Amino acid sequence: MESRQLKQVRIGLCGLGTVGAGTVNILQNNLAEITARSGCNVSITHIGARRENPLCNTGSIKISSDIFAVADDANVDILIELIGGTDAAYELVKRAIANGKHVVTANKALIAKHGNELFALAHTKGVTIAFEAAVAGGIPIIKALREGLAANRIEWLAGIINGTSNFILTEMRDKGRAFDDVLQEAQALGYAEVDPTFDVGGMDAGHKLVILASIAFGMPLNLDALNCEGITDIQPDDVRYAEELGYRIKSLGIARRTANGIELRVHPTLIPAKRLIANVHGVMNAILVKGNAVGPTLYYGPGAGSLPTASSVVADIIDIARSLDVPLAQRVPYLGVPNDQLKAQPILPMSEVETAYYLRMSAHDKPGVLSKIAQILSDAGISIEALIQKEPQEGHHQVPLIILTNRTLEKKMNAAVAQIEALNTIEGKISRMRVESLEG
Ligand code: HSE
């Protein structure tokens, strides 16, 4: 049989942390599959890292402590950016593009913040920037949204897109563990960001949501308009009451097309416990996407970790390798439509977003308290869907009161909550969370 001369594809890998080590391991262990699928000899020729990682064997690969030496190396065709952050990574990717190299990155913050500029630069240089690993780790959601669902007008998407937060919420619910204790474990397992406030504060999910929304709705990346809340205020009581009401608390990223603009929000959300996505536990991620032709679709898999994230990095390498000779205009555009056809759309402020609500308050155990609260809600056009009132504990005069409301505009709920908090029969602040039915 005649043997075919395979094209050499030379990889420059910057960053040898959790995902970098996974990328080295996959490129070594799955070489036969990678060669067959790319039709190329893919090999790492240069690594930019300050130190070796014992989790992978770099053998005789050249290692430089200066990552820019990789971006300037004429023996590199594709630069893999796995250093994270938005300072050095931004400069590195720009340098690689300027030098005519394709780029693969797992850096959601970089794409969400600087993607519009980087895609424009890459376009002028005729190179690809691939970022499958930036969203939902090992789930090929970018490819699904950009190619598999290309026939659809996307109506909405809602995802569990931060593995660390989902891991924490799952452990709190199932094992009653303390927040900080679980967060430390997530850090030890390599799930969390270097600064874990990005995870628990919602920003990591926000970066990913901004990317998904741009592809879904054909608009430029718009990080400034993101509405973002984390999971740090969730109390064990909320987890329990949500279960009692038939719901589960998940940190969701939601992007929805409405008549007045696009909703772009990350926050803790009560969702019916019977939904498939409510049963996504631990570090697993899942994204529900509703297309007008296909209906609701669900994508599930590990959202963080070494090999799962590296699986997406290497898939991007294969994609680029097999189409190295294809002109940029014939490749799939970065955000699904060509840069110059992206259309900016208004993003709704949270005050204009309509959802149902979960409210938890501490009320005096006196006649008439409940009717006053019901009156305030009713005057605001908000109806009560469910209510739990517990007996006061012995020696206490306050009772926990939990209310589920129907859908209302956030600004109406804000006004009603302020009025209820002003009642002298209500103690302290009202805890509230948004509720989504996620019906297809
Ligand atoms: N810190 C991120 C997470 C890693 O927990 O989901 C994957 O992006």
Short mmCIF file of C-alpha atoms and ligand atoms in Angstrom, two decimals:
data_model
loop_
_atom_site.label_atom_id
_atom_site.label_comp_id
_atom_site.label_asym_id
_atom_site.label_seq_id
_atom_site.Cartn_x
_atom_site.Cartn_y
_atom_site.Cartn_z
CA MET A 1 0.00 0.00 0.00
CA GLU A 2 1.28 3.43 -0.87
CA SER A 3 2.09 5.43 2.25
CA ARG A 4 0.87 9.04 2.28
CA GLN A 5 3.23 11.87 3.29
CA LEU A 6 1.54 13.50 6.29
CA LYS A 7 1.67 17.25 6.76
CA GLN A 8 3.60 18.31 9.88
CA VAL A 9 1.59 20.51 12.25
CA ARG A 10 3.72 22.11 14.95
CA ILE A 11 2.16 23.11 18.23
CA GLY A 12 3.45 25.77 20.61
CA LEU A 13 1.90 25.22 24.03
CA CYS A 14 1.86 28.10 26.51
CA GLY A 15 0.88 27.14 30.04
CA LEU A 16 1.56 23.78 31.64
CA GLY A 17 -1.02 23.78 34.42
CA THR A 18 -4.05 21.52 34.77
CA VAL A 19 -5.26 21.88 31.17
CA GLY A 20 -1.76 22.16 29.67
CA ALA A 21 -0.74 18.84 31.22
CA GLY A 22 -3.98 17.26 29.97
CA THR A 23 -3.27 18.53 26.46
CA VAL A 24 0.24 16.99 26.47
CA ASN A 25 -1.20 13.69 27.73
CA ILE A 26 -3.97 13.49 25.12
CA LEU A 27 -1.62 14.41 22.27
CA GLN A 28 0.67 11.58 23.38
CA ASN A 29 -1.87 8.93 24.37
CA ASN A 30 -4.36 9.38 21.51
CA LEU A 31 -1.85 10.03 18.77
CA ALA A 32 -3.23 7.34 16.44
CA GLU A 33 -6.76 8.79 16.54
CA ILE A 34 -5.48 12.35 16.23
CA THR A 35 -3.32 11.48 13.23
CA ALA A 36 -6.14 9.58 11.51
CA ARG A 37 -8.69 12.33 12.08
CA SER A 38 -6.52 15.32 11.25
CA GLY A 39 -4.60 13.67 8.42
CA CYS A 40 -1.53 15.36 9.91
CA ASN A 41 1.45 14.63 12.13
CA VAL A 42 0.60 16.81 15.09
CA SER A 43 3.41 17.37 17.57
CA ILE A 44 4.34 19.86 20.27
CA THR A 45 7.55 21.59 19.25
CA HIS A 46 7.82 24.30 21.90
CA ILE A 47 6.39 24.78 25.38
CA GLY A 48 6.24 28.11 27.18
CA ALA A 49 6.07 27.53 30.93
CA ARG A 50 7.88 28.59 34.05
CA ARG A 51 8.17 25.04 35.32
CA GLU A 52 7.54 21.41 34.39
CA ASN A 53 4.34 19.72 35.56
CA PRO A 54 4.80 16.25 37.09
CA LEU A 55 1.38 15.29 35.69
CA CYS A 56 2.82 15.07 32.17
CA ASN A 57 6.00 13.98 30.46
CA THR A 58 7.38 16.63 28.13
CA GLY A 59 10.36 14.45 27.11
CA SER A 60 12.72 16.32 24.80
CA ILE A 61 10.28 19.10 23.85
CA LYS A 62 11.94 22.51 23.95
CA ILE A 63 10.75 24.53 26.98
CA SER A 64 11.12 28.31 27.33
CA SER A 65 10.24 30.29 30.41
CA ASP A 66 9.37 33.20 28.10
CA ILE A 67 5.97 32.49 26.54
CA PHE A 68 6.57 35.13 23.86
CA ALA A 69 9.45 33.04 22.55
CA VAL A 70 6.78 30.50 21.56
CA ALA A 71 4.69 33.13 19.78
CA ASP A 72 7.81 34.22 17.85
CA ASP A 73 8.99 30.70 17.01
CA ALA A 74 8.96 30.09 13.24
CA ASN A 75 8.61 26.36 14.02
CA VAL A 76 5.14 26.83 15.50
CA ASP A 77 1.97 26.73 13.37
CA ILE A 78 -0.66 26.77 16.12
CA LEU A 79 -0.24 28.50 19.47
CA ILE A 80 -2.19 27.05 22.38
CA GLU A 81 -2.88 29.67 25.05
CA LEU A 82 -3.49 28.03 28.42
CA ILE A 83 -1.96 30.57 30.77
CA GLY A 84 -5.28 32.20 31.71
CA GLY A 85 -5.91 35.80 32.75
CA THR A 86 -6.41 38.72 30.41
CA ASP A 87 -3.11 40.61 30.58
CA ALA A 88 -0.18 38.46 29.38
CA ALA A 89 -2.61 36.13 27.56
CA TYR A 90 -3.97 39.08 25.55
CA GLU A 91 -0.49 40.22 24.53
CA LEU A 92 0.55 36.66 23.76
CA VAL A 93 -2.43 35.97 21.49
CA LYS A 94 -1.98 39.28 19.69
CA ARG A 95 1.71 38.46 19.11
CA ALA A 96 0.85 35.00 17.79
CA ILE A 97 -1.77 36.43 15.43
CA ALA A 98 0.64 39.12 14.23
CA ASN A 99 3.10 36.32 13.46
CA GLY A 100 0.43 34.55 11.38
CA LYS A 101 -0.19 31.67 13.79
CA HIS A 102 -3.53 30.07 14.48
CA VAL A 103 -4.59 30.20 18.11
CA VAL A 104 -6.43 27.75 20.35
CA THR A 105 -7.43 29.01 23.78
CA ALA A 106 -9.39 27.81 26.81
CA ASN A 107 -9.54 31.36 28.12
CA LYS A 108 -13.16 32.48 28.45
CA ALA A 109 -12.23 35.76 30.16
CA LEU A 110 -9.93 36.65 27.28
CA ILE A 111 -12.53 35.88 24.61
CA ALA A 112 -15.40 37.55 26.47
CA LYS A 113 -13.34 40.70 27.15
CA HIS A 114 -11.15 41.05 24.06
CA GLY A 115 -12.72 38.66 21.56
CA ASN A 116 -14.15 41.35 19.24
CA GLU A 117 -10.72 42.90 18.80
CA LEU A 118 -8.88 39.57 18.56
CA PHE A 119 -11.29 38.19 15.96
CA ALA A 120 -10.87 41.35 13.87
CA LEU A 121 -7.06 41.04 14.07
CA ALA A 122 -7.18 37.32 13.27
CA HIS A 123 -9.41 38.03 10.28
CA THR A 124 -6.95 40.50 8.79
CA LYS A 125 -4.14 37.95 9.20
CA GLY A 126 -6.25 35.06 7.83
CA VAL A 127 -5.86 32.92 10.95
CA THR A 128 -8.26 31.03 13.18
CA ILE A 129 -8.93 31.54 16.88
CA ALA A 130 -10.60 28.44 18.31
CA PHE A 131 -12.06 28.44 21.81
CA GLU A 132 -14.18 25.29 22.35
CA ALA A 133 -12.46 24.67 25.70
CA ALA A 134 -13.43 28.12 26.95
CA VAL A 135 -17.05 27.11 27.57
CA ALA A 136 -18.26 24.10 29.56
CA GLY A 137 -14.97 22.18 29.55
CA GLY A 138 -15.39 18.95 27.63
CA ILE A 139 -18.86 19.63 26.18
CA PRO A 140 -18.60 20.58 22.48
CA ILE A 141 -21.19 23.33 22.92
CA ILE A 142 -19.47 25.89 20.68
CA LYS A 143 -19.51 23.46 17.77
CA ALA A 144 -23.09 22.42 18.53
CA LEU A 145 -24.34 25.99 18.66
CA ARG A 146 -22.27 27.33 15.77
CA GLU A 147 -22.68 24.39 13.39
CA GLY A 148 -25.10 21.72 14.61
CA LEU A 149 -27.88 24.22 15.33
CA ALA A 150 -27.01 26.60 12.48
CA ALA A 151 -30.45 26.11 10.89
CA ASN A 152 -32.24 27.50 13.94
CA ARG A 153 -33.28 30.84 15.27
CA ILE A 154 -32.17 30.39 18.87
CA GLU A 155 -34.90 31.48 21.31
CA TRP A 156 -33.07 30.96 24.59
CA LEU A 157 -30.37 29.02 26.32
CA ALA A 158 -29.84 28.26 29.98
CA GLY A 159 -26.81 26.51 31.37
CA ILE A 160 -25.01 25.23 34.39
CA ILE A 161 -21.67 26.52 33.15
CA ASN A 162 -19.51 26.78 36.24
CA GLY A 163 -18.42 23.38 37.53
CA THR A 164 -17.08 24.75 40.82
CA SER A 165 -20.39 26.39 41.77
CA ASN A 166 -22.36 23.30 40.82
CA PHE A 167 -19.97 21.12 42.83
CA ILE A 168 -20.45 23.37 45.88
CA LEU A 169 -24.26 23.49 45.57
CA THR A 170 -24.43 19.72 45.12
CA GLU A 171 -22.27 18.98 48.16
CA MET A 172 -24.20 21.51 50.29
CA ARG A 173 -27.50 19.88 49.34
CA ASP A 174 -26.51 16.22 49.44
CA LYS A 175 -24.09 16.17 52.34
CA GLY A 176 -24.85 19.37 54.23
CA ARG A 177 -21.19 20.42 53.82
CA ALA A 178 -20.02 23.96 54.50
CA PHE A 179 -19.42 26.28 51.54
CA ASP A 180 -15.74 27.03 52.27
CA ASP A 181 -14.86 23.40 52.84
CA VAL A 182 -16.27 22.35 49.45
CA LEU A 183 -14.63 25.28 47.69
CA GLN A 184 -11.23 24.16 49.00
CA GLU A 185 -11.85 20.69 47.62
CA ALA A 186 -12.83 22.16 44.23
CA GLN A 187 -9.53 24.08 44.23
CA ALA A 188 -7.56 20.94 45.10
CA LEU A 189 -9.28 19.07 42.26
CA GLY A 190 -8.25 21.76 39.75
CA TYR A 191 -11.83 22.86 39.02
CA ALA A 192 -11.64 26.39 40.38
CA GLU A 193 -10.08 29.45 38.77
CA VAL A 194 -6.82 30.84 40.18
CA ASP A 195 -9.05 33.46 41.81
CA PRO A 196 -12.09 31.39 42.89
CA THR A 197 -14.21 34.51 43.37
CA PHE A 198 -14.64 34.30 39.59
CA ASP A 199 -16.39 30.95 40.16
CA VAL A 200 -18.52 31.66 43.21
CA GLY A 201 -19.17 35.29 42.21
CA GLY A 202 -20.65 34.21 38.87
CA MET A 203 -18.14 35.97 36.59
CA ASP A 204 -16.63 32.79 35.17
CA ALA A 205 -20.12 31.65 34.12
CA GLY A 206 -20.71 35.20 32.89
CA HIS A 207 -17.72 35.07 30.56
CA LYS A 208 -18.99 31.79 29.13
CA LEU A 209 -22.55 33.08 28.79
CA VAL A 210 -21.39 36.16 26.87
CA ILE A 211 -19.64 33.87 24.37
CA LEU A 212 -22.64 31.55 24.00
CA ALA A 213 -25.06 34.46 23.60
CA SER A 214 -22.97 36.03 20.85
CA ILE A 215 -23.02 32.83 18.85
CA ALA A 216 -26.70 32.15 19.61
CA PHE A 217 -27.91 35.61 18.62
CA GLY A 218 -25.27 36.63 16.07
CA MET A 219 -24.12 39.66 18.03
CA PRO A 220 -20.71 41.02 19.07
CA LEU A 221 -19.43 39.95 22.49
CA ASN A 222 -20.89 42.27 25.10
CA LEU A 223 -19.36 41.68 28.52
CA ASP A 224 -20.22 45.16 29.77
CA ALA A 225 -23.96 44.45 29.59
CA LEU A 226 -23.79 41.19 31.56
CA ASN A 227 -25.90 40.92 34.73
CA CYS A 228 -24.11 38.69 37.20
CA GLU A 229 -24.70 37.38 40.74
CA GLY A 230 -22.88 34.60 42.58
CA ILE A 231 -23.84 31.85 44.98
CA THR A 232 -22.20 33.20 48.15
CA ASP A 233 -25.44 34.36 49.78
CA ILE A 234 -27.28 31.04 49.46
CA GLN A 235 -28.11 29.66 52.90
CA PRO A 236 -28.64 25.98 53.79
CA ASP A 237 -32.25 26.97 54.67
CA ASP A 238 -32.83 28.09 51.07
CA VAL A 239 -31.57 24.76 49.75
CA ARG A 240 -34.01 22.94 52.07
CA TYR A 241 -37.04 25.11 51.36
CA ALA A 242 -36.45 24.93 47.62
CA GLU A 243 -36.52 21.12 47.87
CA GLU A 244 -39.69 21.26 49.94
CA LEU A 245 -41.34 23.29 47.19
CA GLY A 246 -40.23 20.81 44.50
CA TYR A 247 -37.35 22.96 43.21
CA ARG A 248 -33.56 22.84 43.18
CA ILE A 249 -31.13 25.75 43.34
CA LYS A 250 -28.67 25.97 40.45
CA SER A 251 -26.39 28.75 39.33
CA LEU A 252 -27.65 29.36 35.79
CA GLY A 253 -26.43 31.45 32.90
CA ILE A 254 -29.48 32.52 30.90
CA ALA A 255 -29.62 34.26 27.52
CA ARG A 256 -33.04 34.86 26.04
CA ARG A 257 -34.37 36.72 23.04
CA THR A 258 -37.34 38.94 23.98
CA ALA A 259 -39.32 41.58 22.09
CA ASN A 260 -37.45 44.32 23.97
CA GLY A 261 -33.92 42.95 23.84
CA ILE A 262 -31.68 40.14 24.97
CA GLU A 263 -31.61 38.87 28.55
CA LEU A 264 -28.03 38.16 29.62
CA ARG A 265 -27.85 37.05 33.22
CA VAL A 266 -26.10 34.71 35.64
CA HIS A 267 -27.61 34.09 39.07
CA PRO A 268 -28.76 31.40 41.49
CA THR A 269 -32.08 30.10 40.19
CA LEU A 270 -34.79 27.78 41.46
CA ILE A 271 -35.70 25.26 38.78
CA PRO A 272 -38.26 22.44 39.01
CA ALA A 273 -36.51 19.36 40.48
CA LYS A 274 -38.11 17.19 37.77
CA ARG A 275 -36.20 18.88 34.92
CA LEU A 276 -33.24 16.89 33.57
CA ILE A 277 -30.95 19.88 34.09
CA ALA A 278 -31.91 20.04 37.78
CA ASN A 279 -30.28 16.62 38.13
CA VAL A 280 -26.88 17.70 36.85
CA HIS A 281 -24.60 17.27 39.83
CA GLY A 282 -21.05 17.95 40.96
CA VAL A 283 -18.62 19.37 38.41
CA MET A 284 -20.86 18.35 35.52
CA ASN A 285 -22.20 21.11 33.28
CA ALA A 286 -25.29 21.15 31.08
CA ILE A 287 -26.70 23.63 28.62
CA LEU A 288 -30.29 23.71 27.43
CA VAL A 289 -30.68 25.37 24.04
CA LYS A 290 -34.09 26.07 22.54
CA GLY A 291 -34.07 26.46 18.76
CA ASN A 292 -37.23 27.36 16.82
CA ALA A 293 -36.86 24.35 14.52
CA VAL A 294 -35.28 21.69 16.70
CA GLY A 295 -37.07 22.58 19.96
CA PRO A 296 -35.28 22.07 23.29
CA THR A 297 -31.88 20.32 23.23
CA LEU A 298 -29.60 19.48 26.14
CA TYR A 299 -25.79 19.13 26.21
CA TYR A 300 -24.20 17.47 29.22
CA GLY A 301 -20.67 16.64 30.34
CA PRO A 302 -17.75 17.56 32.59
CA GLY A 303 -17.37 21.32 32.84
CA ALA A 304 -13.84 21.45 34.21
CA GLY A 305 -10.80 19.32 34.90
CA SER A 306 -7.61 18.37 33.11
CA LEU A 307 -8.55 15.79 30.46
CA PRO A 308 -12.13 16.97 29.77
CA THR A 309 -10.99 20.53 29.05
CA ALA A 310 -7.95 19.30 27.12
CA SER A 311 -10.31 17.11 25.07
CA SER A 312 -11.83 20.33 23.68
CA VAL A 313 -8.39 21.92 23.18
CA VAL A 314 -7.20 18.96 21.12
CA ALA A 315 -10.45 18.84 19.13
CA ASP A 316 -9.76 22.44 18.10
CA ILE A 317 -6.18 21.53 17.15
CA ILE A 318 -7.49 18.71 14.92
CA ASP A 319 -10.05 21.05 13.34
CA ILE A 320 -7.40 23.62 12.48
CA ALA A 321 -4.85 21.01 11.35
CA ARG A 322 -7.21 19.38 8.87
CA SER A 323 -8.16 22.73 7.32
CA LEU A 324 -4.77 24.46 7.36
CA ASP A 325 -4.86 24.96 3.60
CA VAL A 326 -8.48 26.14 3.55
CA PRO A 327 -8.89 29.93 3.07
CA LEU A 328 -10.34 31.71 6.11
CA ALA A 329 -13.50 32.70 4.22
CA GLN A 330 -14.32 29.00 3.78
CA ARG A 331 -13.89 28.14 7.46
CA VAL A 332 -16.64 28.46 10.07
CA PRO A 333 -16.63 32.11 11.27
CA TYR A 334 -15.43 32.68 14.84
CA LEU A 335 -18.90 33.50 16.20
CA GLY A 336 -20.92 31.63 13.59
CA VAL A 337 -21.45 34.57 11.20
CA PRO A 338 -18.71 36.71 9.64
CA ASN A 339 -17.42 39.51 11.90
CA ASP A 340 -18.93 42.24 9.72
CA GLN A 341 -22.38 40.64 9.85
CA LEU A 342 -22.67 40.49 13.64
CA LYS A 343 -25.48 42.80 14.80
CA ALA A 344 -25.40 44.56 18.17
CA GLN A 345 -28.64 44.11 20.08
CA PRO A 346 -30.02 45.86 23.16
CA ILE A 347 -29.38 43.93 26.39
CA LEU A 348 -32.16 44.20 28.96
CA PRO A 349 -31.24 45.68 32.34
CA MET A 350 -32.30 43.36 35.17
CA SER A 351 -35.09 45.76 36.16
CA GLU A 352 -36.82 44.91 32.85
CA VAL A 353 -36.40 41.14 33.16
CA GLU A 354 -39.48 39.10 34.02
CA THR A 355 -39.20 36.01 36.22
CA ALA A 356 -41.04 34.29 39.03
CA TYR A 357 -39.60 34.67 42.55
CA TYR A 358 -38.76 32.79 45.71
CA LEU A 359 -38.89 35.01 48.80
CA ARG A 360 -37.78 34.03 52.32
CA MET A 361 -38.40 36.36 55.23
CA SER A 362 -38.61 36.31 58.97
CA ALA A 363 -42.05 37.51 60.12
CA HIS A 364 -43.56 38.18 63.53
CA ASP A 365 -45.99 35.47 64.52
CA LYS A 366 -48.99 37.82 64.78
CA PRO A 367 -52.43 37.95 63.15
CA GLY A 368 -52.63 40.04 59.99
CA VAL A 369 -48.95 39.84 58.99
CA LEU A 370 -49.55 37.48 56.13
CA SER A 371 -52.50 39.46 54.78
CA LYS A 372 -50.40 42.67 54.72
CA ILE A 373 -47.71 40.93 52.68
CA ALA A 374 -50.30 39.43 50.34
CA GLN A 375 -51.86 42.89 49.92
CA ILE A 376 -48.55 44.51 48.95
CA LEU A 377 -47.87 41.78 46.41
CA SER A 378 -51.39 41.92 45.05
CA ASP A 379 -51.24 45.75 44.70
CA ALA A 380 -48.10 45.21 42.59
CA GLY A 381 -49.97 42.71 40.41
CA ILE A 382 -47.92 39.80 41.81
CA SER A 383 -49.80 36.67 42.77
CA ILE A 384 -48.66 34.04 45.25
CA GLU A 385 -48.19 30.56 43.77
CA ALA A 386 -47.11 28.72 46.92
CA LEU A 387 -46.40 29.51 50.53
CA ILE A 388 -44.71 27.80 53.48
CA GLN A 389 -45.05 29.07 57.01
CA LYS A 390 -43.29 27.18 59.79
CA GLU A 391 -44.24 27.20 63.45
CA PRO A 392 -42.01 29.40 65.59
CA GLN A 393 -39.29 27.58 67.46
CA GLU A 394 -39.87 27.42 71.22
CA GLY A 395 -39.12 30.78 72.84
CA HIS A 396 -39.09 32.61 69.45
CA HIS A 397 -41.64 35.05 68.06
CA GLN A 398 -40.45 35.04 64.46
CA VAL A 399 -41.46 32.50 61.86
CA PRO A 400 -39.81 31.80 58.54
CA LEU A 401 -42.16 32.62 55.69
CA ILE A 402 -41.39 31.35 52.21
CA ILE A 403 -43.34 32.57 49.19
CA LEU A 404 -43.24 31.57 45.54
CA THR A 405 -44.74 34.20 43.25
CA ASN A 406 -45.81 34.22 39.64
CA ARG A 407 -43.80 36.05 36.98
CA THR A 408 -43.32 39.76 37.32
CA LEU A 409 -40.89 42.46 36.21
CA GLU A 410 -37.86 42.76 38.48
CA LYS A 411 -38.54 46.45 39.08
CA LYS A 412 -42.03 45.63 40.40
CA MET A 413 -40.62 42.96 42.69
CA ASN A 414 -37.94 45.39 43.93
CA ALA A 415 -40.62 47.91 44.88
CA ALA A 416 -42.80 45.27 46.59
CA VAL A 417 -39.84 43.83 48.53
CA ALA A 418 -38.88 47.32 49.76
CA GLN A 419 -42.44 47.84 51.01
CA ILE A 420 -42.53 44.47 52.77
CA GLU A 421 -39.12 45.03 54.37
CA ALA A 422 -40.44 48.34 55.72
CA LEU A 423 -43.23 46.59 57.68
CA ASN A 424 -42.44 46.55 61.40
CA THR A 425 -43.56 42.93 61.51
CA ILE A 426 -40.70 41.82 59.20
CA GLU A 427 -37.21 41.26 60.61
CA GLY A 428 -34.17 42.11 58.53
CA LYS A 429 -33.76 41.67 54.80
CA ILE A 430 -35.78 39.41 52.52
CA SER A 431 -33.78 36.70 50.73
CA ARG A 432 -34.92 36.26 47.19
CA MET A 433 -34.06 34.18 44.19
CA ARG A 434 -35.41 34.05 40.70
CA VAL A 435 -37.41 31.03 39.58
CA GLU A 436 -37.38 29.65 36.03
CA SER A 437 -39.64 26.87 34.74
CA LEU A 438 -37.33 26.10 31.75
CA GLU A 439 -40.26 24.67 29.84
CA GLY A 440 -39.45 23.73 26.29
N1 HSE B 1 -13.44 27.23 37.02
C1 HSE B 1 -14.16 26.73 35.92
C2 HSE B 1 -15.37 25.95 36.42
C3 HSE B 1 -13.28 25.86 35.08
O1 HSE B 1 -15.41 25.62 37.62
O2 HSE B 1 -16.28 25.68 35.66
C4 HSE B 1 -13.83 25.56 33.74
O3 HSE B 1 -14.03 26.70 32.97
#
